[in-house]
Amino acid sequence: MGKARKFLSREQALVAELKEALGNARTLEDVYEALSRALLSLCEADHLAVGCANPDGTAGLQWKTDTVHPLLKDYAEWVQEDFVFRATVVQPNLVLSDDQMLRGQALVETETFRRSQGAGLKLKRVLASLLFTEQDLKGGIAMYRESSRPFTLRAQWFLQQIIPYISRAVARLQELYAVRFERDLLKAIAMGASPVLVLNSLGRKVVDTGPAIPLLERWFPSHELSDGVPRAWAERVRALSRFDVAVDPRLESLTLERGADRLDVTFSPSTVSWGGRNLWQVRMHERVHWLRPDWKEKLTAQESRVADCLHEGLANKEISSRLGCSVETVKVHIKSLFEKTGTHSRGEFVAKGRRA
């Protein structure tokens, strides 16, 4: 950056105005408006983009820009190929110019240039920085110029001086967005009583209702879970999230069985999305056998069927008809049920035998 510089009077006024505006910002749009008023003319930039990290944990940033949206709208899909990202991610909170990022590589050879051309833009120069706090990505800023004339060192220096204020503003926004995001998700999934997981397009858990994780821990061994989510379900959501192939509708539901117990699971897009990508609601409905497990394991298969009939309130003749055996055989099974469970009547057997 060269020798030490001082703010000019005009720059001092802009910094004071920016600090106040960024301190009061409650949305990414507020941050963008404050920066665009100060930076576009001062740094002689044609375009500005400000990003905030996604609260759902997906890669990339949610960008606010008035002019380069065609380039950044699918940024999460090609972020690893962007020379700007690759350079700034290893030098966080430092403003870099395109020459510093490219290190001799020709701009026209980059995926970023190819995509900007495809988006109808003529971007030739950039100043950018990724904003981190304690190793966590919070946001980013990029200024673009369409002419071949590089950004001045003065512009780069000025942007570097205000990076701490921008970083604090987007970090605060991320916290606000995360709270609102989780509140909206919980509101969306509260419509049903069943346990719910919300997963992002990578299959990672974003939020869950309280009973979801204990339920999954009963159904899956620990080595099949990652952050409480069955690995097979995460893979299923990644398949459902793909845009390049037709989705097999059979992926949208499944049923697990364990003895007489069942777990019905449905996968559906959430009414809440983030960054234009679907989130997935995974709803679970457990159908457990009515009879307490310690009693059920004492019974034969036929006795279990008789027990179910008693639970339904069927008479001996009705049980006989359903199971295809004589009434006398039914009576033998019922007597065996009472002996094995220490009960003396149908009512007592059903009342004491219900799963807690």
PDB file of N, CA and C in Angstrom, residues 185-275:
ATOM      1  N   LEU A 185     -38.377 -20.415  10.118  1.00  0.00           N
ATOM      2  CA  LEU A 185     -38.392 -21.856   9.893  1.00  0.00           C
ATOM      3  C   LEU A 185     -39.254 -22.565  10.932  1.00  0.00           C
ATOM      4  N   LEU A 186     -39.055 -22.208  12.190  1.00  0.00           N
ATOM      5  CA  LEU A 186     -39.818 -22.853  13.252  1.00  0.00           C
ATOM      6  C   LEU A 186     -41.302 -22.557  13.105  1.00  0.00           C
ATOM      7  N   LYS A 187     -41.624 -21.349  12.654  1.00  0.00           N
ATOM      8  CA  LYS A 187     -43.026 -21.002  12.416  1.00  0.00           C
ATOM      9  C   LYS A 187     -43.589 -21.866  11.290  1.00  0.00           C
ATOM     10  N   ALA A 188     -42.778 -22.080  10.254  1.00  0.00           N
ATOM     11  CA  ALA A 188     -43.238 -22.864   9.102  1.00  0.00           C
ATOM     12  C   ALA A 188     -43.454 -24.327   9.468  1.00  0.00           C
ATOM     13  N   ILE A 189     -42.590 -24.882  10.318  1.00  0.00           N
ATOM     14  CA  ILE A 189     -42.703 -26.308  10.625  1.00  0.00           C
ATOM     15  C   ILE A 189     -43.607 -26.580  11.817  1.00  0.00           C
ATOM     16  N   ALA A 190     -44.068 -25.507  12.482  1.00  0.00           N
ATOM     17  CA  ALA A 190     -44.922 -25.690  13.653  1.00  0.00           C
ATOM     18  C   ALA A 190     -46.354 -26.055  13.272  1.00  0.00           C
ATOM     19  N   MET A 191     -46.654 -26.080  11.971  1.00  0.00           N
ATOM     20  CA  MET A 191     -48.009 -26.374  11.525  1.00  0.00           C
ATOM     21  C   MET A 191     -48.411 -27.818  11.839  1.00  0.00           C
ATOM     22  N   GLY A 192     -47.455 -28.702  11.984  1.00  0.00           N
ATOM     23  CA  GLY A 192     -47.772 -30.096  12.294  1.00  0.00           C
ATOM     24  C   GLY A 192     -47.177 -30.499  13.629  1.00  0.00           C
ATOM     25  N   ALA A 193     -47.719 -31.577  14.185  1.00  0.00           N
ATOM     26  CA  ALA A 193     -47.248 -32.014  15.504  1.00  0.00           C
ATOM     27  C   ALA A 193     -46.075 -32.976  15.409  1.00  0.00           C
ATOM     28  N   SER A 194     -45.793 -33.489  14.220  1.00  0.00           N
ATOM     29  CA  SER A 194     -44.751 -34.501  14.089  1.00  0.00           C
ATOM     30  C   SER A 194     -43.365 -33.876  14.171  1.00  0.00           C
ATOM     31  N   PRO A 195     -42.369 -34.655  14.612  1.00  0.00           N
ATOM     32  CA  PRO A 195     -40.991 -34.150  14.653  1.00  0.00           C
ATOM     33  C   PRO A 195     -40.506 -33.791  13.251  1.00  0.00           C
ATOM     34  N   VAL A 196     -39.716 -32.718  13.152  1.00  0.00           N
ATOM     35  CA  VAL A 196     -39.264 -32.221  11.848  1.00  0.00           C
ATOM     36  C   VAL A 196     -37.790 -31.846  11.914  1.00  0.00           C
ATOM     37  N   LEU A 197     -37.057 -32.210  10.853  1.00  0.00           N
ATOM     38  CA  LEU A 197     -35.724 -31.678  10.587  1.00  0.00           C
ATOM     39  C   LEU A 197     -35.846 -30.744   9.399  1.00  0.00           C
ATOM     40  N   VAL A 198     -35.076 -29.652   9.398  1.00  0.00           N
ATOM     41  CA  VAL A 198     -34.939 -28.829   8.196  1.00  0.00           C
ATOM     42  C   VAL A 198     -33.493 -28.934   7.756  1.00  0.00           C
ATOM     43  N   LEU A 199     -33.297 -29.390   6.509  1.00  0.00           N
ATOM     44  CA  LEU A 199     -31.961 -29.588   5.953  1.00  0.00           C
ATOM     45  C   LEU A 199     -31.751 -28.647   4.776  1.00  0.00           C
ATOM     46  N   ASN A 200     -30.503 -28.180   4.610  1.00  0.00           N
ATOM     47  CA  ASN A 200     -30.211 -27.380   3.429  1.00  0.00           C
ATOM     48  C   ASN A 200     -29.936 -28.300   2.246  1.00  0.00           C
ATOM     49  N   SER A 201     -29.618 -27.715   1.106  1.00  0.00           N
ATOM     50  CA  SER A 201     -29.470 -28.508  -0.116  1.00  0.00           C
ATOM     51  C   SER A 201     -28.275 -29.455  -0.064  1.00  0.00           C
ATOM     52  N   LEU A 202     -27.385 -29.263   0.915  1.00  0.00           N
ATOM     53  CA  LEU A 202     -26.253 -30.169   1.094  1.00  0.00           C
ATOM     54  C   LEU A 202     -26.570 -31.288   2.082  1.00  0.00           C
ATOM     55  N   GLY A 203     -27.788 -31.273   2.620  1.00  0.00           N
ATOM     56  CA  GLY A 203     -28.175 -32.294   3.582  1.00  0.00           C
ATOM     57  C   GLY A 203     -27.746 -31.992   4.998  1.00  0.00           C
ATOM     58  N   ARG A 204     -27.319 -30.760   5.248  1.00  0.00           N
ATOM     59  CA  ARG A 204     -26.898 -30.383   6.602  1.00  0.00           C
ATOM     60  C   ARG A 204     -28.073 -29.814   7.388  1.00  0.00           C
ATOM     61  N   LYS A 205     -28.094 -30.131   8.679  1.00  0.00           N
ATOM     62  CA  LYS A 205     -29.196 -29.675   9.524  1.00  0.00           C
ATOM     63  C   LYS A 205     -29.135 -28.173   9.735  1.00  0.00           C
ATOM     64  N   VAL A 206     -30.277 -27.522   9.537  1.00  0.00           N
ATOM     65  CA  VAL A 206     -30.393 -26.090   9.778  1.00  0.00           C
ATOM     66  C   VAL A 206     -31.100 -25.851  11.105  1.00  0.00           C
ATOM     67  N   VAL A 207     -32.180 -26.576  11.334  1.00  0.00           N
ATOM     68  CA  VAL A 207     -32.930 -26.453  12.582  1.00  0.00           C
ATOM     69  C   VAL A 207     -33.743 -27.732  12.749  1.00  0.00           C
ATOM     70  N   ASP A 208     -34.185 -27.999  13.978  1.00  0.00           N
ATOM     71  CA  ASP A 208     -35.018 -29.177  14.213  1.00  0.00           C
ATOM     72  C   ASP A 208     -35.974 -28.882  15.353  1.00  0.00           C
ATOM     73  N   THR A 209     -37.090 -29.590  15.365  1.00  0.00           N
ATOM     74  CA  THR A 209     -37.967 -29.515  16.523  1.00  0.00           C
ATOM     75  C   THR A 209     -37.424 -30.468  17.583  1.00  0.00           C
ATOM     76  N   GLY A 210     -37.713 -30.153  18.821  1.00  0.00           N
ATOM     77  CA  GLY A 210     -37.126 -30.869  19.949  1.00  0.00           C
ATOM     78  C   GLY A 210     -37.147 -32.377  19.893  1.00  0.00           C
ATOM     79  N   PRO A 211     -38.292 -33.004  19.523  1.00  0.00           N
ATOM     80  CA  PRO A 211     -38.344 -34.480  19.567  1.00  0.00           C
ATOM     81  C   PRO A 211     -37.595 -35.166  18.434  1.00  0.00           C
ATOM     82  N   ALA A 212     -37.152 -34.414  17.397  1.00  0.00           N
ATOM     83  CA  ALA A 212     -36.600 -35.049  16.201  1.00  0.00           C
ATOM     84  C   ALA A 212     -35.325 -35.831  16.485  1.00  0.00           C
ATOM     85  N   ILE A 213     -34.375 -35.217  17.168  1.00  0.00           N
ATOM     86  CA  ILE A 213     -33.076 -35.860  17.377  1.00  0.00           C
ATOM     87  C   ILE A 213     -33.182 -37.093  18.279  1.00  0.00           C
ATOM     88  N   PRO A 214     -33.887 -37.013  19.433  1.00  0.00           N
ATOM     89  CA  PRO A 214     -34.040 -38.243  20.245  1.00  0.00           C
ATOM     90  C   PRO A 214     -34.731 -39.367  19.477  1.00  0.00           C
ATOM     91  N   LEU A 215     -35.693 -39.013  18.623  1.00  0.00           N
ATOM     92  CA  LEU A 215     -36.375 -40.032  17.823  1.00  0.00           C
ATOM     93  C   LEU A 215     -35.383 -40.723  16.890  1.00  0.00           C
ATOM     94  N   LEU A 216     -34.551 -39.940  16.221  1.00  0.00           N
ATOM     95  CA  LEU A 216     -33.577 -40.522  15.295  1.00  0.00           C
ATOM     96  C   LEU A 216     -32.531 -41.356  16.029  1.00  0.00           C
ATOM     97  N   GLU A 217     -32.180 -40.931  17.226  1.00  0.00           N
ATOM     98  CA  GLU A 217     -31.204 -41.699  18.002  1.00  0.00           C
ATOM     99  C   GLU A 217     -31.769 -43.056  18.438  1.00  0.00           C
ATOM    100  N   ARG A 218     -33.097 -43.159  18.521  1.00  0.00           N
ATOM    101  CA  ARG A 218     -33.710 -44.458  18.837  1.00  0.00           C
ATOM    102  C   ARG A 218     -33.722 -45.374  17.611  1.00  0.00           C
ATOM    103  N   TRP A 219     -33.784 -44.773  16.439  1.00  0.00           N
ATOM    104  CA  TRP A 219     -33.948 -45.562  15.222  1.00  0.00           C
ATOM    105  C   TRP A 219     -32.626 -45.871  14.514  1.00  0.00           C
ATOM    106  N   PHE A 220     -31.585 -45.078  14.795  1.00  0.00           N
ATOM    107  CA  PHE A 220     -30.329 -45.255  14.070  1.00  0.00           C
ATOM    108  C   PHE A 220     -29.167 -45.394  15.036  1.00  0.00           C
ATOM    109  N   PRO A 221     -28.218 -46.276  14.737  1.00  0.00           N
ATOM    110  CA  PRO A 221     -26.981 -46.321  15.542  1.00  0.00           C
ATOM    111  C   PRO A 221     -26.170 -45.053  15.296  1.00  0.00           C
ATOM    112  N   SER A 222     -25.340 -44.698  16.248  1.00  0.00           N
ATOM    113  CA  SER A 222     -24.611 -43.424  16.190  1.00  0.00           C
ATOM    114  C   SER A 222     -23.726 -43.306  14.959  1.00  0.00           C
ATOM    115  N   HIS A 223     -23.157 -44.431  14.480  1.00  0.00           N
ATOM    116  CA  HIS A 223     -22.245 -44.340  13.349  1.00  0.00           C
ATOM    117  C   HIS A 223     -22.969 -44.022  12.039  1.00  0.00           C
ATOM    118  N   GLU A 224     -24.301 -44.107  12.030  1.00  0.00           N
ATOM    119  CA  GLU A 224     -25.066 -43.772  10.827  1.00  0.00           C
ATOM    120  C   GLU A 224     -25.565 -42.337  10.847  1.00  0.00           C
ATOM    121  N   LEU A 225     -25.248 -41.595  11.919  1.00  0.00           N
ATOM    122  CA  LEU A 225     -25.712 -40.214  12.077  1.00  0.00           C
ATOM    123  C   LEU A 225     -24.559 -39.237  11.968  1.00  0.00           C
ATOM    124  N   SER A 226     -24.846 -38.071  11.416  1.00  0.00           N
ATOM    125  CA  SER A 226     -23.896 -36.964  11.389  1.00  0.00           C
ATOM    126  C   SER A 226     -24.638 -35.706  11.819  1.00  0.00           C
ATOM    127  N   ASP A 227     -24.252 -35.148  12.975  1.00  0.00           N
ATOM    128  CA  ASP A 227     -24.966 -34.010  13.563  1.00  0.00           C
ATOM    129  C   ASP A 227     -26.444 -34.337  13.732  1.00  0.00           C
ATOM    130  N   GLY A 228     -26.711 -35.580  14.106  1.00  0.00           N
ATOM    131  CA  GLY A 228     -28.088 -35.995  14.351  1.00  0.00           C
ATOM    132  C   GLY A 228     -28.859 -36.405  13.122  1.00  0.00           C
ATOM    133  N   VAL A 229     -28.290 -36.260  11.934  1.00  0.00           N
ATOM    134  CA  VAL A 229     -28.988 -36.541  10.684  1.00  0.00           C
ATOM    135  C   VAL A 229     -28.481 -37.852  10.088  1.00  0.00           C
ATOM    136  N   PRO A 230     -29.372 -38.777   9.740  1.00  0.00           N
ATOM    137  CA  PRO A 230     -28.917 -39.996   9.065  1.00  0.00           C
ATOM    138  C   PRO A 230     -28.180 -39.662   7.774  1.00  0.00           C
ATOM    139  N   ARG A 231     -27.012 -40.227   7.591  1.00  0.00           N
ATOM    140  CA  ARG A 231     -26.220 -39.926   6.388  1.00  0.00           C
ATOM    141  C   ARG A 231     -26.978 -40.277   5.113  1.00  0.00           C
ATOM    142  N   ALA A 232     -27.762 -41.349   5.170  1.00  0.00           N
ATOM    143  CA  ALA A 232     -28.534 -41.740   3.987  1.00  0.00           C
ATOM    144  C   ALA A 232     -29.583 -40.681   3.645  1.00  0.00           C
ATOM    145  N   TRP A 233     -30.130 -39.999   4.667  1.00  0.00           N
ATOM    146  CA  TRP A 233     -31.113 -38.944   4.408  1.00  0.00           C
ATOM    147  C   TRP A 233     -30.450 -37.709   3.819  1.00  0.00           C
ATOM    148  N   ALA A 234     -29.240 -37.392   4.293  1.00  0.00           N
ATOM    149  CA  ALA A 234     -28.512 -36.248   3.730  1.00  0.00           C
ATOM    150  C   ALA A 234     -28.235 -36.481   2.246  1.00  0.00           C
ATOM    151  N   GLU A 235     -27.856 -37.706   1.916  1.00  0.00           N
ATOM    152  CA  GLU A 235     -27.601 -38.040   0.511  1.00  0.00           C
ATOM    153  C   GLU A 235     -28.890 -37.937  -0.304  1.00  0.00           C
ATOM    154  N   ARG A 236     -30.009 -38.338   0.286  1.00  0.00           N
ATOM    155  CA  ARG A 236     -31.302 -38.263  -0.398  1.00  0.00           C
ATOM    156  C   ARG A 236     -31.662 -36.802  -0.694  1.00  0.00           C
ATOM    157  N   VAL A 237     -31.439 -35.917   0.274  1.00  0.00           N
ATOM    158  CA  VAL A 237     -31.749 -34.497   0.071  1.00  0.00           C
ATOM    159  C   VAL A 237     -30.849 -33.890  -0.998  1.00  0.00           C
ATOM    160  N   ARG A 238     -29.576 -34.283  -1.024  1.00  0.00           N
ATOM    161  CA  ARG A 238     -28.693 -33.790  -2.091  1.00  0.00           C
ATOM    162  C   ARG A 238     -29.215 -34.217  -3.464  1.00  0.00           C
ATOM    163  N   ALA A 239     -29.730 -35.433  -3.542  1.00  0.00           N
ATOM    164  CA  ALA A 239     -30.299 -35.904  -4.814  1.00  0.00           C
ATOM    165  C   ALA A 239     -31.555 -35.117  -5.170  1.00  0.00           C
ATOM    166  N   LEU A 240     -32.391 -34.851  -4.174  1.00  0.00           N
ATOM    167  CA  LEU A 240     -33.614 -34.079  -4.414  1.00  0.00           C
ATOM    168  C   LEU A 240     -33.322 -32.646  -4.828  1.00  0.00           C
ATOM    169  N   SER A 241     -32.161 -32.120  -4.414  1.00  0.00           N
ATOM    170  CA  SER A 241     -31.811 -30.719  -4.675  1.00  0.00           C
ATOM    171  C   SER A 241     -31.149 -30.510  -6.028  1.00  0.00           C
ATOM    172  N   ARG A 242     -30.838 -31.587  -6.739  1.00  0.00           N
ATOM    173  CA  ARG A 242     -30.143 -31.437  -8.015  1.00  0.00           C
ATOM    174  C   ARG A 242     -31.061 -30.818  -9.058  1.00  0.00           C
ATOM    175  N   PHE A 243     -30.491 -29.901  -9.856  1.00  0.00           N
ATOM    176  CA  PHE A 243     -31.256 -29.218 -10.888  1.00  0.00           C
ATOM    177  C   PHE A 243     -31.080 -29.869 -12.262  1.00  0.00           C
ATOM    178  N   ASP A 244     -30.045 -30.692 -12.402  1.00  0.00           N
ATOM    179  CA  ASP A 244     -29.674 -31.158 -13.735  1.00  0.00           C
ATOM    180  C   ASP A 244     -30.312 -32.493 -14.117  1.00  0.00           C
ATOM    181  N   VAL A 245     -31.064 -33.090 -13.207  1.00  0.00           N
ATOM    182  CA  VAL A 245     -31.722 -34.358 -13.528  1.00  0.00           C
ATOM    183  C   VAL A 245     -33.150 -34.330 -12.976  1.00  0.00           C
ATOM    184  N   ALA A 246     -34.001 -35.145 -13.583  1.00  0.00           N
ATOM    185  CA  ALA A 246     -35.366 -35.272 -13.075  1.00  0.00           C
ATOM    186  C   ALA A 246     -35.331 -36.007 -11.739  1.00  0.00           C
ATOM    187  N   VAL A 247     -36.129 -35.523 -10.785  1.00  0.00           N
ATOM    188  CA  VAL A 247     -36.134 -36.108  -9.440  1.00  0.00           C
ATOM    189  C   VAL A 247     -37.085 -37.301  -9.407  1.00  0.00           C
ATOM    190  N   ASP A 248     -36.605 -38.411  -8.901  1.00  0.00           N
ATOM    191  CA  ASP A 248     -37.427 -39.597  -8.729  1.00  0.00           C
ATOM    192  C   ASP A 248     -38.403 -39.346  -7.577  1.00  0.00           C
ATOM    193  N   PRO A 249     -39.718 -39.343  -7.830  1.00  0.00           N
ATOM    194  CA  PRO A 249     -40.685 -39.048  -6.754  1.00  0.00           C
ATOM    195  C   PRO A 249     -40.612 -40.026  -5.594  1.00  0.00           C
ATOM    196  N   ARG A 250     -40.036 -41.208  -5.830  1.00  0.00           N
ATOM    197  CA  ARG A 250     -39.920 -42.179  -4.733  1.00  0.00           C
ATOM    198  C   ARG A 250     -38.954 -41.704  -3.651  1.00  0.00           C
ATOM    199  N   LEU A 251     -38.125 -40.722  -3.980  1.00  0.00           N
ATOM    200  CA  LEU A 251     -37.198 -40.183  -2.981  1.00  0.00           C
ATOM    201  C   LEU A 251     -37.903 -39.309  -1.945  1.00  0.00           C
ATOM    202  N   GLU A 252     -39.145 -38.929  -2.224  1.00  0.00           N
ATOM    203  CA  GLU A 252     -39.835 -37.976  -1.359  1.00  0.00           C
ATOM    204  C   GLU A 252     -40.481 -38.610  -0.141  1.00  0.00           C
ATOM    205  N   SER A 253     -40.416 -39.936  -0.028  1.00  0.00           N
ATOM    206  CA  SER A 253     -40.967 -40.595   1.162  1.00  0.00           C
ATOM    207  C   SER A 253     -40.283 -41.940   1.365  1.00  0.00           C
ATOM    208  N   LEU A 254     -40.326 -42.404   2.590  1.00  0.00           N
ATOM    209  CA  LEU A 254     -39.807 -43.740   2.904  1.00  0.00           C
ATOM    210  C   LEU A 254     -40.458 -44.229   4.193  1.00  0.00           C
ATOM    211  N   THR A 255     -40.433 -45.537   4.366  1.00  0.00           N
ATOM    212  CA  THR A 255     -40.961 -46.147   5.586  1.00  0.00           C
ATOM    213  C   THR A 255     -39.925 -47.122   6.129  1.00  0.00           C
ATOM    214  N   LEU A 256     -39.598 -46.956   7.402  1.00  0.00           N
ATOM    215  CA  LEU A 256     -38.693 -47.869   8.089  1.00  0.00           C
ATOM    216  C   LEU A 256     -39.520 -48.743   9.021  1.00  0.00           C
ATOM    217  N   GLU A 257     -39.145 -50.007   9.123  1.00  0.00           N
ATOM    218  CA  GLU A 257     -39.855 -50.927  10.015  1.00  0.00           C
ATOM    219  C   GLU A 257     -38.864 -51.604  10.952  1.00  0.00           C
ATOM    220  N   ARG A 258     -39.305 -51.728  12.188  1.00  0.00           N
ATOM    221  CA  ARG A 258     -38.497 -52.419  13.197  1.00  0.00           C
ATOM    222  C   ARG A 258     -39.463 -53.201  14.075  1.00  0.00           C
ATOM    223  N   GLY A 259     -39.575 -54.500  13.773  1.00  0.00           N
ATOM    224  CA  GLY A 259     -40.595 -55.285  14.444  1.00  0.00           C
ATOM    225  C   GLY A 259     -41.970 -54.775  14.060  1.00  0.00           C
ATOM    226  N   ALA A 260     -42.780 -54.480  15.051  1.00  0.00           N
ATOM    227  CA  ALA A 260     -44.127 -53.963  14.782  1.00  0.00           C
ATOM    228  C   ALA A 260     -44.153 -52.437  14.705  1.00  0.00           C
ATOM    229  N   ASP A 261     -43.018 -51.793  14.940  1.00  0.00           N
ATOM    230  CA  ASP A 261     -42.956 -50.328  14.903  1.00  0.00           C
ATOM    231  C   ASP A 261     -42.609 -49.837  13.500  1.00  0.00           C
ATOM    232  N   ARG A 262     -43.127 -48.653  13.151  1.00  0.00           N
ATOM    233  CA  ARG A 262     -42.868 -48.066  11.836  1.00  0.00           C
ATOM    234  C   ARG A 262     -42.494 -46.604  11.989  1.00  0.00           C
ATOM    235  N   LEU A 263     -41.670 -46.137  11.062  1.00  0.00           N
ATOM    236  CA  LEU A 263     -41.337 -44.720  10.993  1.00  0.00           C
ATOM    237  C   LEU A 263     -41.596 -44.266   9.561  1.00  0.00           C
ATOM    238  N   ASP A 264     -42.628 -43.440   9.387  1.00  0.00           N
ATOM    239  CA  ASP A 264     -42.958 -42.889   8.077  1.00  0.00           C
ATOM    240  C   ASP A 264     -42.285 -41.529   7.941  1.00  0.00           C
ATOM    241  N   VAL A 265     -41.588 -41.310   6.829  1.00  0.00           N
ATOM    242  CA  VAL A 265     -40.788 -40.098   6.637  1.00  0.00           C
ATOM    243  C   VAL A 265     -41.148 -39.479   5.287  1.00  0.00           C
ATOM    244  N   THR A 266     -41.338 -38.160   5.274  1.00  0.00           N
ATOM    245  CA  THR A 266     -41.576 -37.439   4.022  1.00  0.00           C
ATOM    246  C   THR A 266     -40.566 -36.310   3.882  1.00  0.00           C
ATOM    247  N   PHE A 267     -40.137 -36.076   2.647  1.00  0.00           N
ATOM    248  CA  PHE A 267     -39.198 -35.011   2.319  1.00  0.00           C
ATOM    249  C   PHE A 267     -39.933 -34.026   1.405  1.00  0.00           C
ATOM    250  N   SER A 268     -40.026 -32.767   1.814  1.00  0.00           N
ATOM    251  CA  SER A 268     -40.737 -31.785   0.997  1.00  0.00           C
ATOM    252  C   SER A 268     -40.037 -30.432   1.089  1.00  0.00           C
ATOM    253  N   PRO A 269     -40.114 -29.622   0.018  1.00  0.00           N
ATOM    254  CA  PRO A 269     -39.496 -28.284   0.067  1.00  0.00           C
ATOM    255  C   PRO A 269     -40.138 -27.437   1.159  1.00  0.00           C
ATOM    256  N   SER A 270     -39.316 -26.705   1.883  1.00  0.00           N
ATOM    257  CA  SER A 270     -39.828 -25.805   2.911  1.00  0.00           C
ATOM    258  C   SER A 270     -40.426 -24.562   2.257  1.00  0.00           C
ATOM    259  N   THR A 271     -41.367 -23.946   2.948  1.00  0.00           N
ATOM    260  CA  THR A 271     -41.908 -22.668   2.469  1.00  0.00           C
ATOM    261  C   THR A 271     -40.903 -21.547   2.666  1.00  0.00           C
ATOM    262  N   VAL A 272     -39.863 -21.813   3.457  1.00  0.00           N
ATOM    263  CA  VAL A 272     -38.791 -20.840   3.679  1.00  0.00           C
ATOM    264  C   VAL A 272     -37.571 -21.297   2.883  1.00  0.00           C
ATOM    265  N   SER A 273     -37.001 -20.383   2.071  1.00  0.00           N
ATOM    266  CA  SER A 273     -35.791 -20.714   1.325  1.00  0.00           C
ATOM    267  C   SER A 273     -34.719 -19.699   1.673  1.00  0.00           C
ATOM    268  N   TRP A 274     -33.509 -19.969   1.215  1.00  0.00           N
ATOM    269  CA  TRP A 274     -32.412 -19.033   1.468  1.00  0.00           C
ATOM    270  C   TRP A 274     -31.515 -18.976   0.250  1.00  0.00           C
ATOM    271  N   GLY A 275     -31.223 -17.744  -0.184  1.00  0.00           N
ATOM    272  CA  GLY A 275     -30.331 -17.563  -1.318  1.00  0.00           C
ATOM    273  C   GLY A 275     -30.839 -18.217  -2.583  1.00  0.00           C
TER     274      GLY A 275
END
